[in-house]
Short mmCIF file of C-alpha atoms and ligand atoms in Angstrom, two decimals:
data_model
loop_
_atom_site.label_atom_id
_atom_site.label_comp_id
_atom_site.label_asym_id
_atom_site.label_seq_id
_atom_site.Cartn_x
_atom_site.Cartn_y
_atom_site.Cartn_z
CA ILE T 1 68.34 6.22 28.78
CA ASN T 2 71.49 7.81 30.22
CA GLU T 3 74.62 8.93 28.37
CA LYS T 4 76.04 5.39 28.49
CA GLY T 5 72.90 4.13 26.78
CA LEU T 6 71.60 2.45 29.96
CA LYS T 7 67.95 2.36 30.80
CA ILE T 8 67.23 4.37 33.91
CA PRO T 9 63.96 3.24 35.50
CA LEU T 10 61.52 6.08 35.89
CA ASP T 11 59.60 6.39 39.11
CA ASN T 12 56.57 5.09 37.27
CA SER T 13 58.38 1.97 35.98
CA PRO T 14 56.32 -1.10 36.98
CA LEU T 15 59.35 -2.53 38.80
CA GLN T 16 59.07 0.36 41.22
CA ILE T 17 55.99 -1.32 42.72
CA PHE T 18 58.30 -3.95 44.15
CA VAL T 19 61.17 -1.57 44.90
CA LYS T 20 58.91 0.77 46.89
CA ALA T 21 57.11 -2.06 48.66
CA LYS T 22 60.45 -3.55 49.66
CA LYS T 23 61.65 -0.25 51.06
CA LYS T 24 58.42 0.24 52.95
CA ILE T 25 58.29 -3.24 54.50
CA ASN T 26 61.97 -2.95 55.47
CA ASP T 27 61.27 0.40 57.17
CA ILE T 28 58.29 -1.07 59.00
CA PHE T 29 60.31 -4.05 60.23
CA GLY T 30 63.03 -1.60 61.32
CA GLU T 31 60.41 0.13 63.49
CA ILE T 32 59.15 -3.21 64.83
CA GLU T 33 62.71 -4.16 65.77
CA GLU T 34 63.13 -0.91 67.73
CA TYR T 35 59.80 -1.43 69.39
CA VAL T 36 60.70 -5.00 70.46
CA LYS T 37 64.11 -3.93 71.76
CA ASP T 38 62.57 -1.07 73.78
CA THR T 39 60.05 -3.49 75.26
CA VAL T 40 62.74 -5.96 76.31
CA GLU T 41 64.74 -3.17 77.93
CA TYR T 42 61.66 -1.90 79.76
CA MET T 43 60.81 -5.41 80.94
CA HIS T 44 64.31 -5.89 82.31
CA GLU T 45 63.82 -2.73 84.37
CA ILE T 46 60.56 -3.89 85.90
CA GLU T 47 61.46 -7.59 86.00
CA LYS T 48 62.71 -7.31 89.60
CA ASP T 49 59.15 -6.62 90.71
CA GLU T 50 57.76 -10.11 90.20
CA ASN T 51 54.17 -9.07 90.75
CA ILE T 52 54.16 -7.06 87.53
CA VAL T 53 55.96 -9.19 84.88
CA ASN T 54 56.47 -12.90 84.95
CA GLY T 55 59.36 -14.90 83.48
CA ASP T 56 57.28 -16.26 80.60
CA GLN T 57 56.39 -12.79 79.36
CA VAL T 58 60.03 -11.73 79.42
CA LYS T 59 61.12 -14.92 77.63
CA GLU T 60 58.42 -14.55 74.94
CA THR T 61 59.36 -10.95 74.28
CA LYS T 62 63.06 -11.78 74.05
CA GLU T 63 62.31 -14.44 71.43
CA PHE T 64 60.70 -11.78 69.23
CA VAL T 65 64.08 -10.02 68.92
CA GLY T 66 65.57 -13.03 67.11
CA LYS T 67 62.46 -13.57 64.99
CA VAL T 68 62.29 -9.98 63.79
CA HIS T 69 66.00 -10.00 63.07
CA SER T 70 65.81 -13.09 60.84
CA ILE T 71 62.79 -11.67 58.97
CA ARG T 72 64.80 -8.50 58.33
CA ASP T 73 67.65 -10.61 57.02
CA VAL T 74 65.38 -12.39 54.53
CA LEU T 75 63.69 -9.13 53.53
CA CYS T 76 67.00 -7.50 52.62
CA ARG T 77 67.80 -10.39 50.30
CA ASP T 78 64.33 -10.67 48.69
CA HIS T 79 64.26 -10.07 44.97
CA MET T 80 62.14 -10.70 41.89
CA LYS T 81 63.16 -13.91 40.19
CA VAL T 82 62.59 -14.84 36.57
CA ALA T 83 63.60 -18.23 35.20
CA PHE T 84 64.03 -19.07 31.49
CA PHE T 85 63.36 -22.51 30.09
CA GLY T 86 63.08 -24.06 26.65
CA ARG T 87 64.82 -26.40 24.30
CA THR T 88 68.51 -26.10 23.52
CA SER T 89 69.44 -23.30 21.12
CA ASN T 90 66.02 -21.61 21.19
CA GLY T 91 67.79 -18.48 22.43
CA LYS T 92 67.30 -18.47 26.24
CA SER T 93 70.73 -17.00 26.97
CA THR T 94 70.31 -14.49 24.14
CA VAL T 95 66.92 -13.32 25.49
CA ILE T 96 68.50 -12.69 28.89
CA ASN T 97 71.40 -10.83 27.32
CA ALA T 98 68.97 -8.73 25.30
CA MET T 99 67.04 -7.81 28.45
CA LEU T 100 70.29 -7.00 30.27
CA ARG T 101 71.47 -5.02 27.23
CA ASP T 102 74.89 -6.67 27.17
CA LYS T 103 76.56 -9.96 26.27
CA ILE T 104 76.72 -11.27 29.82
CA LEU T 105 75.84 -14.93 29.31
CA PRO T 106 77.70 -17.18 26.89
CA SER T 107 75.45 -18.12 23.98
CA GLY T 108 75.63 -19.75 20.60
CA ILE T 109 77.59 -22.61 19.15
CA GLY T 110 80.02 -24.12 21.61
CA HIS T 111 78.52 -22.07 24.41
CA THR T 112 75.62 -24.30 25.31
CA THR T 113 74.49 -23.53 28.83
CA ASN T 114 75.44 -26.62 30.82
CA CYS T 115 74.30 -25.65 34.32
CA PHE T 116 72.04 -23.08 35.94
CA LEU T 117 73.35 -19.54 35.67
CA GLN T 118 71.92 -16.85 37.87
CA VAL T 119 72.60 -13.20 37.09
CA GLU T 120 72.06 -10.75 39.89
CA GLY T 121 73.06 -7.17 40.68
CA ALA T 122 76.12 -6.36 42.77
CA ASN T 123 77.25 -3.13 44.36
CA THR T 124 80.75 -3.58 42.95
CA GLU T 125 82.43 -1.90 40.00
CA GLU T 126 83.53 -5.18 38.41
CA PRO T 127 81.57 -8.37 37.73
CA TYR T 128 82.46 -11.64 39.48
CA VAL T 129 81.29 -15.25 39.66
CA VAL T 130 80.56 -17.50 42.65
CA LEU T 131 80.34 -21.26 42.13
CA GLU T 132 77.90 -23.43 44.04
CA GLY T 133 79.13 -24.45 47.48
CA SER T 134 81.82 -21.80 47.53
CA ASP T 135 82.12 -18.23 48.79
CA ASP T 136 85.09 -17.40 46.59
CA ARG T 137 84.60 -14.54 44.17
CA CYS T 138 86.22 -15.25 40.80
CA ALA T 139 86.77 -12.17 38.69
CA ILE T 140 85.56 -12.38 35.09
CA GLU T 141 86.87 -10.21 32.35
CA SER T 142 84.81 -11.38 29.41
CA VAL T 143 81.98 -13.67 28.35
CA GLY T 144 84.50 -15.90 26.60
CA GLN T 145 86.45 -16.28 29.80
CA LEU T 146 83.26 -17.07 31.73
CA ALA T 147 82.24 -19.69 29.17
CA HIS T 148 85.70 -21.22 29.32
CA ALA T 149 85.66 -21.29 33.14
CA LEU T 150 82.23 -22.95 33.11
CA CYS T 151 83.36 -25.68 30.71
CA LYS T 152 86.50 -26.33 32.74
CA GLU T 153 84.63 -26.77 36.02
CA LYS T 154 82.66 -29.88 34.90
CA LEU T 155 79.62 -28.78 36.80
CA SER T 156 76.54 -30.94 37.13
CA GLU T 157 73.69 -29.62 35.02
CA SER T 158 71.49 -28.75 38.01
CA SER T 159 74.23 -26.91 39.89
CA LEU T 160 74.06 -23.13 40.15
CA VAL T 161 76.67 -20.57 39.20
CA LYS T 162 75.97 -17.02 40.33
CA ILE T 163 77.10 -14.15 38.18
CA PHE T 164 77.23 -10.85 40.00
CA TRP T 165 76.96 -7.98 37.55
CA PRO T 166 77.45 -4.32 38.58
CA LYS T 167 74.07 -2.74 39.28
CA SER T 168 75.40 0.50 37.79
CA ARG T 169 75.46 -1.19 34.37
CA CYS T 170 71.86 -2.37 34.29
CA GLY T 171 68.54 -0.92 35.48
CA LEU T 172 66.78 -4.28 35.84
CA LEU T 173 69.50 -5.62 38.15
CA ARG T 174 69.47 -2.42 40.17
CA ASP T 175 65.75 -2.89 40.70
CA ASP T 176 66.35 -6.36 42.19
CA VAL T 177 65.41 -8.57 39.24
CA VAL T 178 67.37 -11.84 39.28
CA PHE T 179 67.66 -13.85 36.03
CA VAL T 180 68.05 -17.63 35.92
CA ASP T 181 69.27 -19.27 32.73
CA SER T 182 68.97 -23.05 32.34
CA PRO T 183 70.28 -25.82 30.13
CA GLY T 184 67.81 -27.02 27.46
CA VAL T 185 64.86 -28.97 28.93
CA ASP T 186 65.54 -31.65 26.33
CA VAL T 187 68.96 -32.55 27.72
CA THR T 188 68.11 -33.72 31.22
CA PRO T 189 66.17 -36.45 32.99
CA ASN T 190 66.39 -34.43 36.25
CA LEU T 191 63.47 -32.07 35.72
CA ASP T 192 62.07 -32.70 39.20
CA GLU T 193 65.37 -31.80 40.81
CA TRP T 194 65.54 -28.66 38.67
CA ILE T 195 62.13 -27.55 39.77
CA ASP T 196 62.73 -28.24 43.46
CA LYS T 197 66.09 -26.55 43.41
CA HIS T 198 65.55 -23.56 41.16
CA CYS T 199 61.90 -22.92 40.47
CA LEU T 200 59.90 -22.92 43.66
CA ASP T 201 60.70 -19.28 44.45
CA ALA T 202 60.52 -17.99 40.86
CA ASP T 203 57.95 -15.22 40.32
CA VAL T 204 57.85 -15.50 36.54
CA PHE T 205 58.79 -18.23 34.05
CA VAL T 206 59.64 -17.48 30.45
CA LEU T 207 59.30 -20.33 27.98
CA VAL T 208 61.63 -19.50 25.12
CA ALA T 209 60.14 -21.41 22.22
CA ASN T 210 61.38 -21.67 18.69
CA ALA T 211 59.10 -19.93 16.18
CA GLU T 212 60.70 -22.00 13.42
CA SER T 213 59.22 -25.19 14.82
CA THR T 214 56.39 -25.74 17.27
CA LEU T 215 55.99 -26.20 21.04
CA MET T 216 57.68 -29.49 21.89
CA VAL T 217 56.44 -32.22 24.22
CA THR T 218 59.56 -31.87 26.40
CA GLU T 219 58.86 -28.16 26.85
CA LYS T 220 55.20 -28.80 27.63
CA ASN T 221 56.02 -31.60 30.08
CA PHE T 222 58.37 -29.38 31.99
CA PHE T 223 55.67 -26.75 32.52
CA HIS T 224 53.12 -29.42 33.43
CA LYS T 225 55.47 -30.47 36.22
CA VAL T 226 56.00 -26.86 37.31
CA SER T 227 52.29 -26.22 37.55
CA THR T 228 51.74 -29.28 39.74
CA LYS T 229 54.22 -27.86 42.25
CA LEU T 230 53.25 -24.19 42.07
CA SER T 231 49.73 -22.89 41.99
CA LYS T 232 49.11 -20.86 38.83
CA PRO T 233 52.71 -20.01 37.88
CA ASN T 234 53.13 -16.85 35.77
CA ILE T 235 54.30 -18.09 32.38
CA PHE T 236 55.27 -16.00 29.37
CA ILE T 237 55.84 -17.64 26.00
CA LEU T 238 58.32 -16.08 23.61
CA ASN T 239 58.17 -17.43 20.09
CA ASN T 240 61.78 -16.57 19.50
CA ARG T 241 63.77 -16.53 16.23
CA TRP T 242 60.78 -14.79 14.66
CA ASP T 243 63.16 -13.01 12.27
CA ALA T 244 63.07 -16.28 10.31
CA SER T 245 59.52 -15.36 9.24
CA ALA T 246 60.95 -12.54 7.13
CA SER T 247 62.25 -15.05 4.62
CA GLU T 248 58.76 -16.47 4.01
CA PRO T 249 56.42 -13.45 4.09
CA GLU T 250 53.67 -15.35 2.28
CA PHE T 251 53.20 -17.64 5.30
CA PHE T 252 53.75 -14.96 7.93
CA ASP T 253 50.12 -14.47 9.09
CA GLN T 254 49.25 -18.12 8.90
CA VAL T 255 52.31 -19.26 10.90
CA ARG T 256 51.85 -16.57 13.51
CA LYS T 257 48.17 -17.47 13.96
CA GLN T 258 49.02 -21.14 14.35
CA HIS T 259 51.73 -20.50 16.98
CA GLN T 260 49.45 -18.06 18.81
CA GLU T 261 46.58 -20.56 18.97
CA ARG T 262 48.79 -23.42 20.16
CA ALA T 263 50.48 -21.33 22.83
CA LEU T 264 47.11 -19.98 23.96
CA ASP T 265 45.62 -23.47 24.21
CA PHE T 266 48.65 -24.61 26.16
CA LEU T 267 48.33 -21.85 28.79
CA VAL T 268 44.55 -21.69 29.00
CA LYS T 269 43.26 -25.20 28.33
CA GLU T 270 46.18 -27.49 29.18
CA LEU T 271 47.91 -25.80 32.10
CA LYS T 272 44.86 -23.70 33.09
CA VAL T 273 47.17 -21.03 34.50
CA CYS T 274 45.38 -18.04 33.02
CA THR T 275 42.32 -16.83 31.16
CA GLN T 276 42.18 -16.30 27.40
CA LYS T 277 42.44 -12.52 27.89
CA GLU T 278 45.45 -12.83 30.20
CA ALA T 279 47.12 -15.27 27.81
CA ASP T 280 46.92 -12.65 25.03
CA GLU T 281 49.29 -10.54 27.10
CA ARG T 282 51.66 -13.44 27.71
CA ILE T 283 52.52 -14.60 24.18
CA PHE T 284 55.02 -12.70 22.03
CA PHE T 285 56.88 -13.10 18.75
CA THR T 286 60.45 -11.92 19.12
CA SER T 287 63.97 -12.00 17.84
CA ALA T 288 66.29 -11.82 20.83
CA LYS T 289 69.30 -11.81 18.55
CA GLU T 290 68.14 -8.64 16.78
CA VAL T 291 67.18 -6.91 20.03
CA LEU T 292 70.61 -7.62 21.48
CA GLN T 293 72.23 -6.45 18.26
CA THR T 294 70.21 -3.21 18.35
CA ARG T 295 71.05 -2.57 21.98
CA MET T 296 74.74 -3.33 21.45
CA HIS T 297 74.61 -0.86 18.54
CA ASP T 298 73.30 1.80 20.95
CA THR T 299 76.13 1.27 23.43
CA LYS T 300 79.04 -0.10 21.38
CA ASN T 301 78.13 1.11 17.90
CA THR T 302 78.11 -2.40 16.42
CA PRO T 303 76.10 -2.88 13.17
CA LEU T 304 72.30 -2.79 13.34
CA PRO T 305 70.20 -5.79 12.23
CA VAL T 306 69.22 -5.72 8.60
CA THR T 307 66.39 -8.26 8.28
CA ASP T 308 63.02 -6.85 7.17
CA GLY T 309 60.63 -5.96 9.96
CA PHE T 310 63.24 -5.83 12.72
CA GLN T 311 61.74 -2.59 14.11
CA THR T 312 58.34 -4.27 14.59
CA ARG T 313 59.98 -7.22 16.33
CA LEU T 314 61.93 -4.82 18.52
CA PHE T 315 58.69 -3.08 19.56
CA GLU T 316 57.13 -6.46 20.33
CA PHE T 317 60.13 -7.33 22.56
CA GLN T 318 59.73 -3.99 24.36
CA ASP T 319 56.05 -4.75 24.83
CA PHE T 320 57.01 -8.13 26.32
CA GLU T 321 59.43 -6.39 28.72
CA LYS T 322 56.72 -3.97 29.87
CA LYS T 323 54.16 -6.73 30.54
CA PHE T 324 56.87 -8.82 32.18
CA GLU T 325 57.87 -5.98 34.52
CA GLU T 326 54.27 -5.41 35.60
CA CYS T 327 53.68 -9.09 36.17
CA ILE T 328 56.87 -9.86 38.10
CA SER T 329 56.62 -6.78 40.29
CA ILE T 330 53.06 -7.43 41.42
CA SER T 331 53.57 -11.17 41.81
CA ALA T 332 56.79 -10.75 43.83
CA VAL T 333 55.18 -8.26 46.24
CA LYS T 334 52.49 -10.84 46.94
CA THR T 335 54.64 -13.94 47.22
CA LYS T 336 57.59 -12.35 48.97
CA PHE T 337 55.96 -9.84 51.32
CA GLU T 338 52.46 -11.04 52.13
CA GLN T 339 53.64 -13.68 54.58
CA HIS T 340 56.15 -11.36 56.22
CA SER T 341 53.56 -8.64 56.69
CA GLN T 342 51.22 -11.17 58.37
CA ARG T 343 54.05 -12.19 60.71
CA GLY T 344 54.89 -8.55 61.42
CA LYS T 345 51.26 -7.91 62.35
CA PHE T 346 51.21 -11.01 64.54
CA ILE T 347 54.36 -9.96 66.43
CA ALA T 348 53.10 -6.40 66.92
CA ASN T 349 49.76 -7.75 68.24
CA GLN T 350 51.45 -10.23 70.59
CA LEU T 351 53.64 -7.49 71.99
CA ARG T 352 50.68 -5.22 72.48
CA ASP T 353 48.82 -8.00 74.31
CA ILE T 354 51.79 -8.62 76.61
CA LEU T 355 52.18 -4.93 77.37
CA GLU T 356 48.47 -4.46 77.90
CA GLY T 357 48.52 -7.43 80.30
CA ILE T 358 51.34 -5.82 82.24
CA TYR T 359 49.51 -2.48 82.31
CA ASN T 360 46.29 -4.10 83.58
CA ASP T 361 48.16 -6.09 86.23
CA SER T 362 49.89 -3.00 87.48
CA LEU T 363 46.57 -1.10 87.64
CA ARG T 364 45.05 -3.95 89.66
CA LEU T 365 48.03 -3.94 91.98
CA LYS T 366 47.72 -0.20 92.48
CA GLU T 367 44.05 -0.52 93.37
CA GLU T 368 44.76 -3.33 95.83
CA LYS T 369 47.41 -1.27 97.56
CA LEU T 370 45.08 1.75 97.76
CA LYS T 371 42.39 -0.46 99.24
CA GLN T 372 44.80 -1.90 101.76
CA ARG T 373 45.94 1.56 102.70
CA LYS T 374 42.33 2.71 103.21
CA GLU T 375 41.56 -0.26 105.42
CA LEU T 376 44.61 0.49 107.50
CA THR T 377 43.66 4.15 107.86
CA ASP T 378 40.12 3.17 108.87
CA LYS T 379 41.55 0.85 111.52
CA ILE T 380 43.84 3.54 112.85
CA ASN T 381 40.98 6.03 113.02
CA TYR T 382 38.78 3.54 114.89
CA THR T 383 41.56 2.75 117.36
CA GLU T 384 42.17 6.44 117.88
CA GLN T 385 38.47 6.99 118.56
CA GLN T 386 38.37 4.08 120.97
CA LEU T 387 41.43 5.39 122.72
CA MET T 388 39.78 8.81 123.05
CA ILE T 389 36.65 7.31 124.55
CA ILE T 390 38.64 5.14 126.93
CA THR T 391 40.83 8.12 127.90
CA GLN T 392 37.75 10.27 128.55
CA GLU T 393 36.21 7.56 130.69
CA MET T 394 39.41 7.00 132.59
CA LYS T 395 39.76 10.71 133.16
CA LYS T 396 36.22 10.80 134.49
CA LYS T 397 36.80 7.77 136.71
CA ILE T 398 40.04 9.11 138.09
CA HIS T 399 38.38 12.46 138.66
CA ASN T 400 35.55 10.76 140.56
CA MET T 401 37.97 8.61 142.48
CA VAL T 402 40.05 11.63 143.49
CA GLU T 403 36.93 13.48 144.52
CA ASP T 404 35.75 10.49 146.46
CA VAL T 405 39.12 10.09 148.20
CA GLU T 406 39.29 13.82 148.94
CA HIS T 407 35.79 13.68 150.28
CA ARG T 408 36.60 10.72 152.42
CA VAL T 409 39.88 12.15 153.66
CA SER T 410 38.30 15.47 154.63
CA LYS T 411 35.44 13.64 156.33
CA ALA T 412 37.93 11.50 158.27
CA LEU T 413 39.89 14.60 159.25
CA ASN T 414 36.73 16.30 160.52
CA GLU T 415 35.82 13.32 162.57
P1 LIG C 1 71.46 -23.60 25.17
O1 LIG C 1 72.17 -22.82 26.21
O2 LIG C 1 72.38 -24.41 24.32
O3 LIG C 1 70.35 -24.39 25.68
O4 LIG C 1 70.86 -22.56 24.10
P2 LIG C 1 70.08 -21.19 24.34
O5 LIG C 1 68.64 -21.45 24.36
O6 LIG C 1 70.67 -20.45 25.48
O7 LIG C 1 70.39 -20.42 22.99
P3 LIG C 1 71.45 -19.29 22.73
O8 LIG C 1 71.01 -18.02 23.35
O9 LIG C 1 72.80 -19.79 23.06
O10 LIG C 1 71.28 -19.12 21.17
C1 LIG C 1 71.65 -20.11 20.27
C2 LIG C 1 71.97 -19.47 18.92
O11 LIG C 1 70.79 -18.93 18.38
C3 LIG C 1 72.96 -18.32 19.01
O12 LIG C 1 73.82 -18.39 17.93
C4 LIG C 1 72.10 -17.08 18.92
O13 LIG C 1 72.76 -15.98 18.36
C5 LIG C 1 70.97 -17.57 18.06
N1 LIG C 1 69.73 -16.86 18.33
C6 LIG C 1 69.20 -16.54 19.52
N2 LIG C 1 68.05 -15.87 19.36
C7 LIG C 1 67.86 -15.76 18.04
C8 LIG C 1 66.85 -15.15 17.24
O14 LIG C 1 65.87 -14.59 17.72
N3 LIG C 1 67.01 -15.23 15.88
C9 LIG C 1 68.05 -15.86 15.32
N4 LIG C 1 68.13 -15.87 14.02
N5 LIG C 1 69.03 -16.43 16.01
C10 LIG C 1 68.93 -16.39 17.37
MG1 LIG C 2 72.04 -20.97 26.82
#
């Protein structure tokens, strides 16, 4: 925790698994990009010699430049996404605010979330909002102003408003966690559209349930739909508003046990998304309101919660955050980077094959030329030899002829 009361992630924070993996895969793709560019340059140099590279090889290599570039683009934008669902007023917006340690999202009476709100980190000093279908940045000064702006816009409930919050004010946002708040699952018939639009790339889902009642059919149905579209989604269940249990301590254990069993059955037997042991680490009893109050006390010196047992509930919320960080980090590395690393390997292998092909072709060409040269030398040597023999013979013949002529001339002279 720094002097402003903000949580600074330690190097061993579970979120660092994702942060480090992201840096590493970005570095690797940076190297691949250099490698591809070098290859294209080299091919252009030797392209004139058609016997060594052919047009197809050059074209294929050039295409890799674009592919690697677009993968790098996606990689820079990759983040860990957590989406919160549950019935109206269970405390979804409050849970997010508690995790972000500030009143960022409007919550409470008159501030019902009426569209999807995404909070993500920005490298700016001041927060701003971007509405769906627009690139305009609207400055926001306060939560009240944001809530007012959202009401005024008459947005459809499945539209998305992005809230960019300075990374310097929150460790989770700096580490690339993106939060998605939703309207209550009980207020819409468009659950399919919601899932298609906002859930398919979520790494973790948090069902914010109400510990004062029980898991509702609408909440269950929503997650049944999610788990038909995603294989084994990571779902946490927060039995929120658990501070209410303080007023009825005589039923505390019994109520907790009942909620725990129902939530466990839902995850393990109904949705079949995890084992009994895993589910034990996915169900928590919290009071988001108290956690937010405590954290606001740390930074803004507002009053602390007073309800009995708030420390225990605070610890349970912290435990949830720890398990959540581990889960989202590991899951996001898998879902976001596995495919890219396969494609990176594929591109590197293809390039190696092309270059090896070129190397082998040029070796073959070299051998052929050497062979041709040897044949030519052999021919020259043979011709030279033949010439020598012929010359010798001619010399001999001429010599004989001259002798013969001399002989005959002198004989004729004598006669
Ligand atoms: P919608 O956006 O309307 O769907 O509601 P929501 O789920 O976002 O709930 P929100 O965070 O707006 O909370 C509704 C009210 O419940 C607010 O007044 C909160 O202060 C209060 N609240 C949230 N969490 C808790 C909690 O753990 N305990 C208690 N007592 N009140 C809570
Ligand atoms: Mg809300």
